[in-house]
Coordinates of C-alpha atoms in Angstrom, one line a residue:
M5 CA 90.9 164.9 196.6
K6 CA 93.0 163.1 199.2
K7 CA 93.5 166.4 201.1
A8 CA 89.7 166.9 201.1
L9 CA 89.1 163.5 202.4
F10 CA 91.7 164.0 205.1
T11 CA 90.1 167.3 206.1
A12 CA 86.7 165.7 206.3
A13 CA 88.1 162.8 208.4
L14 CA 89.5 165.3 210.8
A15 CA 86.1 167.1 211.0
I16 CA 84.3 163.9 211.7
A17 CA 86.9 162.9 214.4
G18 CA 86.3 166.3 216.0
V19 CA 82.6 165.6 216.4
F20 CA 83.3 162.3 218.2
A21 CA 86.0 163.8 220.3
G22 CA 83.6 166.2 221.9
S23 CA 85.2 165.6 225.3
Q24 CA 88.4 167.2 224.1
P25 CA 88.5 171.0 224.5
A26 CA 89.2 173.1 221.4
M27 CA 92.5 174.9 221.4
A28 CA 92.9 178.6 221.2
A29 CA 96.3 180.3 221.4
G30 CA 96.6 182.3 224.6
Y31 CA 93.1 181.3 225.9
T32 CA 94.5 180.0 229.2
Q33 CA 97.5 182.4 229.5
T34 CA 97.0 183.8 233.0
K35 CA 99.1 186.6 234.4
Y36 CA 100.1 184.5 237.4
P37 CA 101.0 180.8 237.5
I38 CA 98.3 178.3 238.3
V39 CA 99.0 176.0 241.2
L40 CA 97.0 172.9 241.7
V41 CA 96.4 171.4 245.2
H42 CA 95.0 167.9 245.6
G43 CA 92.6 166.6 248.2
L44 CA 92.5 163.9 250.8
F45 CA 94.4 160.8 249.7
G46 CA 95.6 162.7 246.7
F47 CA 98.9 162.8 244.9
D48 CA 100.6 164.4 241.9
S49 CA 101.1 161.3 239.8
I50 CA 101.1 157.5 240.5
L51 CA 102.1 154.9 237.9
G52 CA 101.7 157.4 235.1
I53 CA 98.2 158.5 236.1
D54 CA 97.8 162.1 237.2
Y55 CA 95.4 163.1 239.9
W56 CA 94.5 166.1 237.7
Y57 CA 93.8 163.8 234.8
R58 CA 94.7 165.6 231.5
I59 CA 94.1 169.0 233.1
P60 CA 97.6 170.5 233.4
E61 CA 98.6 169.7 229.9
N62 CA 95.4 171.2 228.4
L63 CA 95.9 174.4 230.4
R64 CA 99.6 174.6 229.3
A65 CA 98.7 174.0 225.7
D66 CA 97.2 177.5 225.5
G67 CA 99.7 179.4 227.5
A68 CA 99.2 178.8 231.2
Q69 CA 102.0 178.1 233.6
V70 CA 100.8 175.2 235.7
F71 CA 102.4 173.6 238.8
V72 CA 101.1 170.5 240.4
T73 CA 101.9 170.4 244.1
Q74 CA 102.2 167.5 246.5
V75 CA 101.2 167.8 250.2
S76 CA 100.4 165.1 252.8
A77 CA 97.8 162.7 251.5
A78 CA 96.2 162.8 254.9
N79 CA 96.9 165.5 257.5
S80 CA 95.3 168.6 259.0
T81 CA 94.6 171.6 256.9
E82 CA 97.2 173.6 258.7
V83 CA 100.0 171.0 258.2
R84 CA 99.1 170.7 254.5
G85 CA 98.9 174.5 254.3
E86 CA 102.5 175.0 255.6
Q87 CA 103.7 172.4 253.1
L88 CA 101.9 174.2 250.3
L89 CA 103.3 177.5 251.4
T90 CA 106.9 176.3 251.0
Q91 CA 106.1 175.1 247.5
V92 CA 104.4 178.4 246.6
K93 CA 107.5 180.3 247.6
Q94 CA 109.6 177.9 245.5
I95 CA 107.3 178.5 242.5
L96 CA 107.5 182.2 242.8
A97 CA 111.3 182.0 243.0
I98 CA 111.4 179.8 239.9
T99 CA 109.0 181.9 237.8
G100 CA 109.8 185.3 239.0
A101 CA 106.0 185.9 239.5
S102 CA 104.8 187.9 242.5
K103 CA 101.6 185.9 243.1
V104 CA 99.9 182.6 242.2
N105 CA 96.4 181.4 241.3
L106 CA 95.6 178.5 243.7
I107 CA 93.1 175.9 242.6
G108 CA 92.3 173.3 245.3
H109 CA 90.1 170.2 245.0
S110 CA 88.3 168.7 248.0
H111 CA 90.6 169.2 251.0
G112 CA 92.8 171.2 248.7
G113 CA 90.2 174.0 248.9
P114 CA 90.8 174.8 252.5
T115 CA 94.5 174.0 252.1
A116 CA 94.7 176.8 249.5
R117 CA 92.7 179.1 251.7
Y118 CA 95.3 178.7 254.4
I119 CA 97.9 180.3 252.1
S120 CA 95.6 183.3 251.4
G121 CA 95.0 183.6 255.1
V122 CA 98.6 183.6 256.3
A123 CA 100.3 185.1 253.2
P124 CA 97.7 187.0 251.1
S125 CA 100.3 189.0 249.3
L126 CA 101.5 185.8 247.5
V127 CA 98.0 184.9 246.2
A128 CA 96.1 186.4 243.3
S129 CA 93.1 184.0 243.6
V130 CA 91.8 180.9 245.3
T131 CA 89.5 178.6 243.5
S132 CA 87.7 175.8 245.4
V133 CA 86.6 172.8 243.3
G134 CA 84.3 170.5 245.3
G135 CA 86.0 172.0 248.3
V136 CA 85.2 171.1 251.9
N137 CA 84.6 174.7 253.0
R138 CA 82.0 174.0 255.7
G139 CA 82.6 170.4 256.5
S140 CA 81.4 167.1 255.1
D141 CA 78.4 165.1 256.4
F142 CA 80.2 161.9 255.5
A143 CA 83.2 163.0 257.6
D144 CA 80.8 163.7 260.4
A145 CA 79.4 160.2 260.1
V146 CA 82.9 158.7 260.2
R147 CA 83.7 160.9 263.2
G148 CA 80.6 159.6 265.0
V149 CA 81.9 156.1 264.7
L150 CA 85.5 157.1 265.4
P151 CA 85.4 159.9 268.0
D152 CA 88.6 161.8 268.5
G153 CA 90.7 160.4 271.3
S154 CA 89.1 156.9 271.5
P155 CA 91.3 153.8 271.4
L156 CA 89.5 152.5 268.4
T157 CA 90.1 155.7 266.5
S158 CA 93.8 155.6 267.3
V159 CA 94.1 152.0 266.0
V160 CA 92.1 152.7 262.8
A161 CA 93.9 156.0 262.1
A162 CA 97.3 154.3 262.6
T163 CA 96.3 151.5 260.3
V164 CA 95.2 153.9 257.6
D165 CA 98.4 155.9 257.9
A166 CA 100.6 152.7 257.7
T167 CA 98.7 151.3 254.7
L168 CA 96.7 153.5 252.4
T169 CA 98.4 156.9 253.2
A170 CA 101.8 155.3 253.1
L171 CA 101.1 153.5 249.9
I172 CA 99.9 156.7 248.1
Q173 CA 102.8 158.8 249.3
G174 CA 105.3 156.0 248.5
L175 CA 104.1 155.5 245.0
S176 CA 104.1 159.3 244.4
G177 CA 107.6 159.6 245.7
Q178 CA 106.6 161.6 248.8
S179 CA 107.0 158.9 251.5
S180 CA 108.7 161.4 253.9
L181 CA 105.7 163.7 254.2
P182 CA 104.0 163.4 257.7
K183 CA 100.8 161.3 257.9
N184 CA 97.9 161.8 260.2
A185 CA 94.5 160.4 259.1
N186 CA 92.8 161.4 262.4
A187 CA 93.9 165.1 261.9
A188 CA 92.5 165.0 258.4
L189 CA 89.2 163.7 259.6
T190 CA 89.0 166.4 262.2
S191 CA 89.7 169.1 259.5
L192 CA 87.1 167.7 257.2
S193 CA 84.3 167.4 259.8
T194 CA 81.8 170.2 260.3
A195 CA 83.3 171.1 263.7
G196 CA 86.8 171.2 262.3
S197 CA 85.8 173.3 259.3
L198 CA 84.0 175.8 261.5
A199 CA 87.0 176.1 263.7
F200 CA 89.2 176.7 260.7
N201 CA 86.8 179.2 259.2
A202 CA 86.8 181.2 262.4
K203 CA 90.6 181.8 261.8
F204 CA 90.3 182.0 258.0
P205 CA 86.9 183.4 257.1
A206 CA 87.7 185.0 253.7
G207 CA 85.3 184.0 251.0
V208 CA 83.2 181.7 253.1
P209 CA 79.4 182.4 253.1
T210 CA 78.2 183.6 256.5
S211 CA 74.9 181.8 256.2
G212 CA 72.8 179.7 254.0
C213 CA 74.0 178.5 250.6
G214 CA 74.9 181.8 248.9
N215 CA 78.1 183.5 247.7
G216 CA 80.8 184.6 250.0
A217 CA 82.9 187.8 249.6
T218 CA 84.5 187.7 246.2
V219 CA 87.6 189.8 247.1
V220 CA 89.3 189.9 250.5
N221 CA 92.8 191.4 251.1
G222 CA 93.3 191.6 247.4
V223 CA 92.6 187.9 246.8
R224 CA 89.7 186.9 244.6
Y225 CA 87.7 183.8 245.5
Y226 CA 85.8 181.3 243.2
S227 CA 84.2 177.9 243.6
W228 CA 82.4 175.2 241.6
G229 CA 81.5 171.6 242.0
G230 CA 79.0 168.8 241.2
S231 CA 75.9 167.4 242.7
T232 CA 75.4 164.0 241.0
P233 CA 77.2 161.0 242.8
Y234 CA 76.5 158.5 240.0
T235 CA 77.4 159.7 236.5
N236 CA 79.0 156.9 234.4
V237 CA 78.2 153.2 234.6
L238 CA 81.7 152.4 233.5
D239 CA 83.4 154.2 236.4
P240 CA 84.0 151.7 239.3
I241 CA 84.2 154.6 241.8
D242 CA 80.6 155.8 241.1
A243 CA 78.9 153.0 243.0
P244 CA 80.8 153.7 246.3
L245 CA 80.1 157.4 245.9
L246 CA 76.4 156.7 245.5
L247 CA 76.5 154.8 248.8
T248 CA 78.3 157.6 250.6
S249 CA 75.8 160.1 249.3
A250 CA 73.2 158.6 251.5
F251 CA 74.8 160.2 254.5
F252 CA 73.7 163.7 253.3
N253 CA 70.0 163.1 254.1
G254 CA 68.7 164.4 250.8
K255 CA 71.0 167.4 250.5
A256 CA 72.6 168.0 247.0
N257 CA 76.1 166.5 247.1
D258 CA 78.8 164.9 245.0
G259 CA 79.1 161.8 247.1
L260 CA 81.5 163.3 249.6
V261 CA 80.7 167.0 249.9
S262 CA 77.4 168.9 250.0
A263 CA 76.9 171.5 247.3
C264 CA 76.4 174.2 249.9
S265 CA 79.7 173.3 251.6
M266 CA 81.5 173.9 248.3
N267 CA 80.4 177.5 248.1
L268 CA 83.3 180.0 248.3
G269 CA 83.4 183.6 247.0
Q270 CA 82.0 183.8 243.5
V271 CA 80.0 180.6 243.0
I272 CA 80.2 179.6 239.4
R273 CA 78.0 176.4 239.8
T274 CA 77.7 173.6 242.3
N275 CA 75.2 171.6 240.4
Y276 CA 77.3 170.2 237.5
I277 CA 76.5 166.6 236.6
M278 CA 79.6 165.4 238.3
N279 CA 80.6 163.5 241.4
H280 CA 83.6 164.2 243.6
L281 CA 86.2 162.5 241.4
D282 CA 84.6 163.7 238.1
E283 CA 85.5 167.2 239.2
V284 CA 89.2 166.4 238.5
N285 CA 88.3 164.3 235.4
Q286 CA 88.6 160.9 237.2
T287 CA 88.4 158.0 237.0
V288 CA 90.7 158.4 233.9
G289 CA 88.1 160.6 232.1
L290 CA 85.1 158.4 232.8
V291 CA 82.7 161.2 233.4
S292 CA 79.1 162.1 232.3
I293 CA 78.7 162.5 228.6
W294 CA 75.8 164.9 229.3
E295 CA 77.9 167.6 231.0
T296 CA 80.6 170.0 230.1
N297 CA 83.9 168.1 230.3
P298 CA 85.8 168.9 233.5
V299 CA 88.9 169.7 231.5
E300 CA 87.0 172.4 229.6
L301 CA 85.8 173.8 233.0
F302 CA 89.4 174.3 234.0
R303 CA 90.2 175.9 230.7
Q304 CA 87.2 178.2 231.0
H305 CA 88.3 179.2 234.5
A306 CA 91.8 179.9 233.4
N307 CA 90.4 182.2 230.8
R308 CA 88.2 183.8 233.5
L309 CA 91.3 184.5 235.5
K310 CA 93.0 185.9 232.5
L311 CA 90.2 188.3 231.7
A312 CA 90.2 189.4 235.4
G313 CA 93.8 190.3 235.1
L314 CA 95.0 187.4 237.2

């Protein structure tokens, strides 16, 4: 009787824990290691809170090898890309794998694409989650107020680097990484993104809001993201993202990136009920209860990579 009650209690608990993905042995066991690349003002872990909230452990639970990288919180795509390249080579040496599956969020998307551009033989796939692949209207608005080369821009960028960027990198144990908020802003602007895409066009749609090439130089490209800036009344970040969404002039966006800019390679979906931070299960899991949980999206994608032989 007690055993039956215990089993029933577990079943009921499972109903109310719908945000937690069901486990299946080997479901996320990809052929190549999964490497996560954070976005602007990102980190690996600060004060016990992971940038990729509850994502790595849920991928590992069913067989995936997962590595969380740390690149400059604010810098150009190329500088961040070189930092990532060093870590990818280290991961390959540690694991004995010949390639990695790169998953980048926000600025991590083009950062990952840099690796597939300069060293495609090391990359099995690149997945862009809420990636800034064709610029951000919000970055353009900021650049309009802070034009490159102006005295005001120099002062503001230096202040950001000395405060916010330094704080993030210091708390995450990466204070030695170079900081350049102005270079980051350039990379995330439409002009900066187009210049980067001219050098590294793989997977980027050539026009409109469609899919890009899904396989280039042996690397497979994927993307997904959200288009709802405000998703959870309990999340303190949602209100600011609702404000920044006004800079997109009616275009579907997640508060910081337009849905069309997210498109890369095989577009899974860019209209999830998620904002820019929901895409990595932030803030601390306060996401929409009406949408597939972000953790489950990462698990599904790991299985997608597995089934593709990656």
